[in-house]
Coordinates of N, CA and C in Angstrom, one line a residue:
M1 N -61.8 27.4 64.1 CA -62.1 26.7 65.2 C -60.6 26.8 66.2
A2 N -60.7 27.7 67.3 CA -59.8 28.1 68.0 C -59.4 27.1 69.4
L3 N -57.8 26.5 69.8 CA -57.7 25.9 71.2 C -57.5 26.8 72.2
K4 N -56.9 28.3 71.3 CA -56.5 29.5 72.6 C -57.3 29.4 74.0
K5 N -58.8 28.4 74.2 CA -58.9 28.9 75.8 C -59.5 27.2 75.7
A6 N -58.7 26.3 76.2 CA -58.8 25.4 76.1 C -57.9 25.1 77.5
K7 N -58.3 24.3 79.1 CA -57.9 24.3 79.7 C -58.8 23.8 80.8
I8 N -57.8 22.8 81.7 CA -58.1 22.2 82.5 C -59.5 22.8 83.6
V9 N -60.2 22.1 84.5 CA -61.1 23.1 85.7 C -61.0 22.0 86.1
K10 N -62.1 22.3 87.4 CA -62.4 21.5 88.4 C -63.8 21.6 88.2
K11 N -64.2 22.4 87.9 CA -66.1 22.5 87.6 C -66.3 23.3 86.7
I12 N -67.2 22.4 85.7 CA -68.0 22.5 84.3 C -68.4 23.8 84.2
P13 N -68.7 25.2 83.1 CA -68.1 26.5 83.3 C -69.7 26.2 82.8
K14 N -70.5 27.5 82.6 CA -72.2 27.9 82.5 C -71.2 27.7 79.7
M15 N -71.5 27.1 79.2 CA -71.4 27.2 78.0 C -72.6 26.7 77.1
H16 N -73.2 27.4 75.9 CA -74.0 27.5 75.5 C -74.5 26.2 75.1
T17 N -73.2 25.2 75.2 CA -73.7 23.4 74.4 C -72.4 23.0 74.9
L18 N -72.6 22.2 75.5 CA -71.4 21.1 77.3 C -72.1 19.9 75.8
I19 N -70.6 19.2 75.7 CA -70.2 17.5 75.1 C -69.3 17.0 75.8
G20 N -69.9 15.9 77.0 CA -69.5 15.1 77.6 C -68.9 14.2 76.9
T21 N -68.0 13.2 77.0 CA -67.0 12.1 75.9 C -67.5 11.1 77.7
T22 N -67.5 9.6 77.0 CA -67.6 9.1 78.2 C -67.4 7.1 76.9
A23 N -66.3 6.6 78.3 CA -65.9 5.3 77.0 C -67.3 4.5 77.9
R24 N -67.6 4.3 79.3 CA -68.8 3.8 79.8 C -69.9 3.6 79.3
L25 N -70.7 2.7 79.2 CA -71.8 3.0 78.7 C -73.0 2.4 79.6
G26 N -74.5 3.0 79.3 CA -75.8 3.2 80.6 C -76.8 2.4 79.9
T27 N -77.4 1.7 80.7 CA -78.8 0.6 80.0 C -79.5 1.7 79.3
D28 N -80.3 1.6 78.8 CA -81.8 1.8 77.9 C -82.4 3.0 79.2
F29 N -81.7 2.4 80.6 CA -82.7 3.1 81.4 C -81.9 4.1 82.1
N30 N -80.9 4.0 81.9 CA -79.7 4.9 82.5 C -79.3 6.2 81.3
V31 N -80.1 7.1 81.9 CA -80.2 8.1 80.2 C -78.9 8.7 80.6
P32 N -78.9 9.5 81.2 CA -77.3 10.7 81.1 C -76.0 9.2 80.1
R33 N -75.5 8.0 80.3 CA -74.9 7.4 79.5 C -75.2 6.5 78.4
S34 N -76.3 7.6 78.0 CA -76.7 6.4 76.2 C -76.0 7.5 75.6
P35 N -74.7 7.5 75.0 CA -74.4 8.3 74.3 C -74.5 8.4 72.8
M36 N -74.2 8.8 72.5 CA -74.4 8.6 70.7 C -72.7 9.7 70.0
S37 N -72.7 8.0 68.8 CA -71.4 8.4 68.3 C -71.0 9.9 67.2
P38 N -70.1 10.6 67.2 CA -69.6 11.4 66.6 C -70.6 12.0 65.4
D39 N -70.5 11.0 64.8 CA -71.0 11.1 63.8 C -72.6 11.8 63.9
Q40 N -74.0 10.7 65.0 CA -74.6 10.8 65.5 C -74.3 12.9 65.7
L41 N -73.9 13.1 66.7 CA -73.5 14.8 67.3 C -73.2 15.4 66.0
I42 N -72.7 15.1 65.2 CA -72.2 16.7 64.3 C -73.5 16.8 63.1
D43 N -74.5 15.2 63.3 CA -76.0 15.7 62.7 C -76.7 16.6 63.2
L44 N -77.1 17.1 64.1 CA -77.6 18.0 65.5 C -76.2 19.2 65.6
L45 N -75.4 19.1 65.4 CA -75.3 20.9 66.0 C -75.8 21.3 64.7
P46 N -75.5 22.5 65.0 CA -75.8 23.8 64.2 C -74.3 24.5 63.9
K47 N -74.8 24.5 62.5 CA -72.9 25.3 62.0 C -72.4 26.4 62.8
S48 N -73.5 27.4 62.8 CA -73.4 28.3 63.6 C -72.4 27.7 64.8
K49 N -71.5 29.8 64.5 CA -70.2 29.9 65.6 C -71.0 30.0 67.3
Q50 N -70.6 28.8 67.8 CA -71.6 29.3 69.2 C -70.2 29.1 70.4
N51 N -70.8 29.1 71.3 CA -69.9 28.9 73.0 C -70.3 27.3 72.7
M52 N -68.9 26.1 73.0 CA -69.4 25.3 72.3 C -67.8 25.2 74.3
G53 N -68.8 23.4 74.8 CA -67.0 22.9 75.4 C -67.6 21.4 75.1
L54 N -66.5 20.9 75.0 CA -66.0 19.3 75.0 C -65.5 19.0 76.6
V55 N -66.6 18.1 77.2 CA -65.7 17.9 78.8 C -65.4 16.3 78.6
F56 N -64.0 16.1 79.0 CA -63.4 14.7 78.3 C -63.2 15.0 80.2
G57 N -63.4 13.4 80.8 CA -63.0 12.5 81.8 C -61.2 12.5 81.8
R58 N -61.1 12.4 82.9 CA -59.9 11.3 84.1 C -59.8 10.2 83.1
E59 N -58.5 10.0 82.8 CA -57.7 8.8 82.0 C -58.2 8.2 82.9
T60 N -58.4 8.4 84.1 CA -58.5 6.9 85.3 C -59.1 6.4 85.4
T61 N -60.7 7.5 85.6 CA -62.4 7.1 86.2 C -63.0 7.9 85.0
G62 N -62.4 9.0 84.1 CA -63.5 9.7 82.6 C -63.9 10.4 83.6
L63 N -65.7 10.3 83.8 CA -67.3 11.8 84.5 C -67.1 11.1 85.2
T64 N -68.0 11.4 86.4 CA -68.5 11.2 87.4 C -70.3 10.9 86.8
N65 N -71.1 10.3 86.8 CA -72.2 10.7 86.7 C -73.0 11.9 87.0
E66 N -72.7 12.6 88.1 CA -73.2 13.8 87.8 C -71.8 15.2 87.1
E67 N -70.7 14.8 86.6 CA -70.4 15.1 85.9 C -70.9 15.6 83.7
V68 N -72.1 14.2 83.7 CA -72.2 13.9 82.8 C -73.9 13.9 82.5
Q69 N -74.4 14.5 83.2 CA -75.9 14.8 83.9 C -75.9 16.7 83.0
Q70 N -74.5 17.0 83.1 CA -74.2 18.8 83.5 C -74.5 18.8 82.0
C71 N -74.3 18.2 81.1 CA -74.0 18.0 80.1 C -75.1 17.8 78.8
D72 N -75.1 18.2 77.4 CA -76.5 18.9 77.0 C -76.1 17.5 75.8
F73 N -74.8 17.6 75.0 CA -74.7 15.3 74.6 C -73.7 15.2 75.1
V74 N -73.8 13.7 75.6 CA -72.9 12.6 75.7 C -72.1 11.8 74.4
V75 N -71.1 11.5 73.9 CA -70.6 11.0 72.9 C -69.4 10.4 73.4
T76 N -69.6 9.1 72.6 CA -68.6 7.6 72.9 C -68.2 7.2 70.6
I77 N -66.7 7.3 71.6 CA -65.5 6.8 70.0 C -66.4 5.6 70.1
P78 N -66.2 4.9 69.1 CA -67.0 3.4 68.8 C -65.5 2.7 69.4
T79 N -65.0 1.9 69.5 CA -63.4 0.9 69.2 C -64.9 -0.4 70.0
K80 N -63.1 -0.5 69.5 CA -63.3 -2.2 70.3 C -63.9 -2.9 71.5
R81 N -64.1 -4.0 71.6 CA -64.8 -3.9 73.0 C -63.6 -4.5 73.8
E82 N -62.3 -5.4 73.4 CA -61.1 -5.1 74.5 C -60.7 -3.7 74.4
Y83 N -60.5 -2.6 73.9 CA -59.9 -1.2 74.4 C -61.1 -0.9 73.8
Q84 N -62.1 0.1 75.1 CA -62.9 0.8 75.6 C -62.7 2.2 75.3
S85 N -60.7 1.9 76.4 CA -61.2 3.5 76.5 C -60.3 4.2 75.9
L86 N -59.6 5.2 75.0 CA -59.2 5.8 74.7 C -57.9 6.2 75.0
N87 N -56.8 6.6 74.5 CA -55.8 7.8 74.8 C -56.9 9.3 75.1
L88 N -56.2 9.8 76.5 CA -57.4 11.2 76.3 C -56.7 12.2 74.7
S89 N -55.8 11.4 74.6 CA -55.3 12.7 73.6 C -55.8 12.3 72.5
H90 N -55.4 11.1 72.2 CA -56.2 10.8 71.2 C -58.2 10.8 71.3
A91 N -58.7 10.8 71.9 CA -59.8 11.3 72.4 C -60.1 12.0 71.4
V92 N -59.5 13.6 71.9 CA -59.5 14.4 72.1 C -59.1 15.1 70.3
A93 N -58.7 14.1 69.7 CA -58.3 14.7 68.4 C -59.3 14.1 67.7
I94 N -59.9 13.0 68.2 CA -60.9 12.8 66.6 C -62.2 13.6 67.0
L95 N -62.0 14.3 68.0 CA -63.8 14.6 68.7 C -63.3 16.3 68.0
L96 N -62.5 16.8 67.7 CA -61.6 18.0 67.6 C -61.1 18.2 66.1
Y97 N -60.6 17.2 65.7 CA -61.5 16.6 64.1 C -62.2 16.4 63.6
E98 N -63.3 15.4 64.3 CA -64.6 15.8 63.5 C -65.8 16.5 63.7
L99 N -65.1 17.3 65.0 CA -65.9 19.0 65.0 C -65.4 20.1 63.7
Y100 N -63.8 19.8 63.2 CA -63.4 20.7 62.3 C -64.0 20.4 60.9
K101 N -64.5 19.2 60.9 CA -64.7 18.6 59.7 C -66.6 19.2 59.2
H102 N -66.9 19.3 60.4 CA -68.7 20.0 60.2 C -68.6 21.3 60.8
S103 N -67.4 22.5 60.7 CA -67.4 24.2 60.6 C -67.5 24.2 59.6
G104 N -67.3 23.4 58.4 CA -67.2 23.8 57.1 C -65.9 24.6 56.9
D105 N -64.3 24.8 57.3 CA -64.0 25.6 57.4 C -62.7 25.0 56.9
V106 N -63.0 23.4 56.0 CA -61.8 22.5 54.8 C -61.8 22.8 54.5
K107 N -60.0 23.5 53.9 CA -60.7 23.6 52.0 C -58.9 22.6 52.0
P108 N -59.1 21.6 50.8 CA -58.0 21.5 50.7 C -56.3 21.6 50.4
H109 N -55.6 21.7 50.7 CA -54.1 22.3 50.3 C -53.6 23.0 49.2
E110 N -54.6 21.7 48.5 CA -53.9 22.0 47.0 C -55.5 21.2 45.6
K111 N -55.5 22.4 45.0 CA -56.5 21.1 44.4 C -56.2 19.9 43.2
V112 N -55.8 18.7 43.4 CA -55.8 17.3 42.7 C -56.5 17.9 41.4
T113 N -55.6 17.7 39.9 CA -57.2 17.4 38.9 C -56.4 16.3 38.4
M114 N -58.0 15.8 38.5 CA -57.4 14.4 37.3 C -57.3 14.3 36.2
A115 N -56.4 13.6 35.9 CA -56.7 13.4 34.4 C -57.3 12.6 33.6
S116 N -58.3 13.4 32.1 CA -58.8 12.8 31.7 C -59.0 11.6 30.6
E117 N -60.2 11.5 29.9 CA -60.0 10.6 29.5 C -59.0 10.4 28.2
R118 N -58.7 11.4 27.5 CA -57.8 11.6 26.8 C -56.7 11.6 27.1
E119 N -56.1 11.3 28.1 CA -55.2 11.4 29.3 C -54.6 10.2 28.9
K120 N -55.7 9.7 29.4 CA -55.7 8.3 30.3 C -56.5 7.2 28.8
K121 N -56.1 7.6 28.2 CA -56.4 6.7 26.2 C -54.2 6.8 26.3
Q122 N -53.7 8.1 26.3 CA -52.7 8.9 25.7 C -51.7 7.4 26.1
V123 N -52.2 8.0 27.6 CA -50.5 6.0 28.6 C -51.0 5.5 27.6
I124 N -51.9 4.6 27.1 CA -52.5 3.3 27.3 C -51.8 3.1 25.8
I125 N -51.5 3.7 25.1 CA -50.9 4.3 23.7 C -49.9 3.3 23.6
M126 N -49.7 5.1 24.5 CA -47.3 5.4 24.6 C -47.0 3.5 25.1
F127 N -48.5 3.0 26.1 CA -48.1 1.7 27.2 C -48.1 0.8 26.0
K128 N -48.9 1.1 24.8 CA -48.3 -0.7 23.4 C -47.4 0.1 23.0
D129 N -47.4 1.7 22.5 CA -45.9 1.4 21.9 C -44.8 0.7 22.5
V130 N -44.5 1.1 23.6 CA -43.4 0.4 24.9 C -43.5 -1.1 24.6
I131 N -44.5 -1.5 25.0 CA -44.9 -3.3 24.6 C -44.5 -3.8 23.5
G132 N -45.1 -3.3 22.2 CA -44.3 -3.4 20.7 C -43.6 -4.2 21.2
K133 N -42.3 -3.1 21.5 CA -40.9 -3.4 20.9 C -39.9 -4.0 22.6
L134 N -41.3 -4.4 23.3 CA -40.1 -5.8 23.7 C -41.1 -7.5 23.7
H135 N -39.7 -8.2 24.0 CA -40.5 -9.1 23.8 C -40.3 -10.2 24.1
F136 N -41.6 -10.6 24.1 CA -42.1 -11.9 24.9 C -42.4 -13.3 24.7
P137 N -42.5 -14.8 25.0 CA -42.2 -16.3 24.7 C -43.3 -16.2 23.3
T138 N -44.7 -15.1 23.5 CA -45.6 -15.8 22.5 C -46.6 -15.1 22.7
P139 N -46.7 -14.1 21.2 CA -48.0 -13.2 21.3 C -49.4 -13.2 22.6
T140 N -49.5 -14.8 22.8 CA -50.4 -13.8 23.8 C -49.9 -13.3 25.3
K141 N -48.9 -13.9 25.7 CA -48.1 -13.1 27.0 C -48.2 -11.5 26.7
K142 N -47.7 -11.0 25.3 CA -47.3 -9.6 24.7 C -49.2 -9.5 25.2
Q143 N -50.2 -10.0 24.6 CA -51.6 -9.0 25.4 C -52.3 -9.4 26.3
T144 N -52.0 -10.5 27.7 CA -51.9 -10.5 28.8 C -51.5 -9.0 29.7
Q145 N -49.4 -8.8 28.9 CA -49.8 -8.1 29.6 C -50.4 -6.3 28.9
L146 N -50.6 -7.1 27.2 CA -51.5 -5.7 27.4 C -53.0 -5.2 28.3
K147 N -53.3 -6.1 28.3 CA -54.8 -6.5 29.5 C -54.6 -5.9 31.0
V148 N -53.4 -6.5 31.2 CA -53.5 -6.4 32.6 C -53.0 -5.0 33.2
W149 N -52.2 -4.0 32.0 CA -52.1 -3.1 32.8 C -52.9 -2.3 32.4
K150 N -54.1 -2.4 31.6 CA -55.0 -1.6 31.0 C -56.3 -1.5 31.7
R151 N -56.1 -2.8 32.6 CA -57.3 -3.1 34.1 C -56.3 -2.0 35.1
I152 N -55.1 -2.0 35.1 CA -55.1 -1.5 36.0 C -55.1 -0.1 35.9
M153 N -54.7 0.7 34.6 CA -55.3 1.9 34.4 C -56.5 1.9 35.2
G154 N -57.4 1.5 34.6 CA -59.4 1.6 34.7 C -59.5 1.5 36.2
K155 N -58.8 0.5 36.4 CA -59.3 1.2 38.8 C -58.2 2.1 39.2
S156 N -57.0 2.7 38.7 CA -56.4 4.2 39.4 C -57.1 5.1 38.9
F157 N -57.4 6.3 40.4 CA -57.7 7.4 39.9 C -56.5 8.1 39.9
L158 N -56.2 8.1 38.6 CA -54.7 8.8 37.8 C -55.3 10.4 37.6
T159 N -53.7 11.4 38.4 CA -54.2 12.6 37.9 C -53.5 13.0 37.5
K160 N -53.8 13.9 36.4 CA -53.2 14.6 35.5 C -51.6 14.4 35.6
R161 N -50.8 15.1 36.4 CA -49.7 15.0 36.7 C -48.5 13.8 36.2
E162 N -49.7 12.2 37.6 CA -49.3 11.3 37.1 C -48.8 10.5 35.9
A163 N -49.8 11.3 35.1 CA -50.3 10.6 33.5 C -49.3 11.5 32.6
Y164 N -49.0 12.4 33.1 CA -48.3 12.9 32.2 C -46.3 12.4 32.5
A165 N -46.1 12.5 33.9 CA -44.9 11.6 34.8 C -45.1 10.0 33.7
L166 N -45.7 8.7 33.9 CA -45.8 8.0 33.3 C -45.7 8.0 31.2
M167 N -46.3 9.3 30.6 CA -45.5 9.4 29.3 C -44.5 9.8 29.4
G168 N -44.6 10.8 29.8 CA -42.0 10.8 30.1 C -42.0 9.6 30.3
F169 N -42.0 9.2 31.0 CA -41.4 7.5 31.2 C -41.2 6.1 30.4
F170 N -42.7 6.4 29.8 CA -42.9 5.8 28.3 C -42.2 6.0 27.2
K171 N -42.2 7.4 27.4 CA -41.1 8.5 25.9 C -39.4 7.8 25.9
Q172 N -38.9 8.0 27.2 CA -37.6 7.9 27.2 C -37.1 6.3 27.4
A173 N -38.6 5.1 28.1 CA -37.8 4.3 27.7 C -38.4 3.6 26.3
K174 N -39.2 4.1 25.6 CA -39.3 4.1 24.0 C -38.7 3.7 23.6
H175 N -37.7 5.3 23.5 CA -36.5 6.1 23.1 C -34.9 4.7 23.8
A176 N -35.5 4.5 24.8 CA -34.1 3.6 25.2 C -34.2 2.2 24.5
L177 N -35.9 2.1 24.1 CA -35.4 0.6 22.9 C -34.7 0.6 21.3
K178 N -35.3 1.8 20.5 CA -34.5 2.3 20.1 C -33.8 1.9 19.5
K179 N -32.6 2.1 20.8 CA -30.9 2.5 20.5 C -30.9 1.2 20.6
K180 N -31.4 0.6 21.3 CA -31.4 -1.1 20.5 C -31.0 -1.9 20.1

């Protein structure tokens, strides 16, 4: 999906698919101004590469009814009632992002490997070792610390890298506590 052909035009050119944008909603009787959300639009678009145009209106007045009627689809980006109209650059960015996701070209920059159960258990074992070396006023407070940290570990989506960083930290902490 390239923007090399993006341009400002006085007249809407012929395209295979024209998608207009509007912040002004019509009634059920005003069919051209009965827009859909970007999600609904994406569900209707084929994945094939075709000549597609996005039509954005003027920041002051938006698209005219005549311009909206030339479009195959009309989309609106849902916003709060107080801020119905988005800045043009924001609307462009949101729609291009949605279309980019739909294109299938989305690839993460790096693969994130999650920590295995064994690695998570090892982090907890090392944490227990460090907690065991610390002084708490009562055994109950020590147990509470263990429970809290186990819960935190259970809720987290710990990556392999994070697990090994924690293990390294606990190893250093245990070593430092031995010296005392």
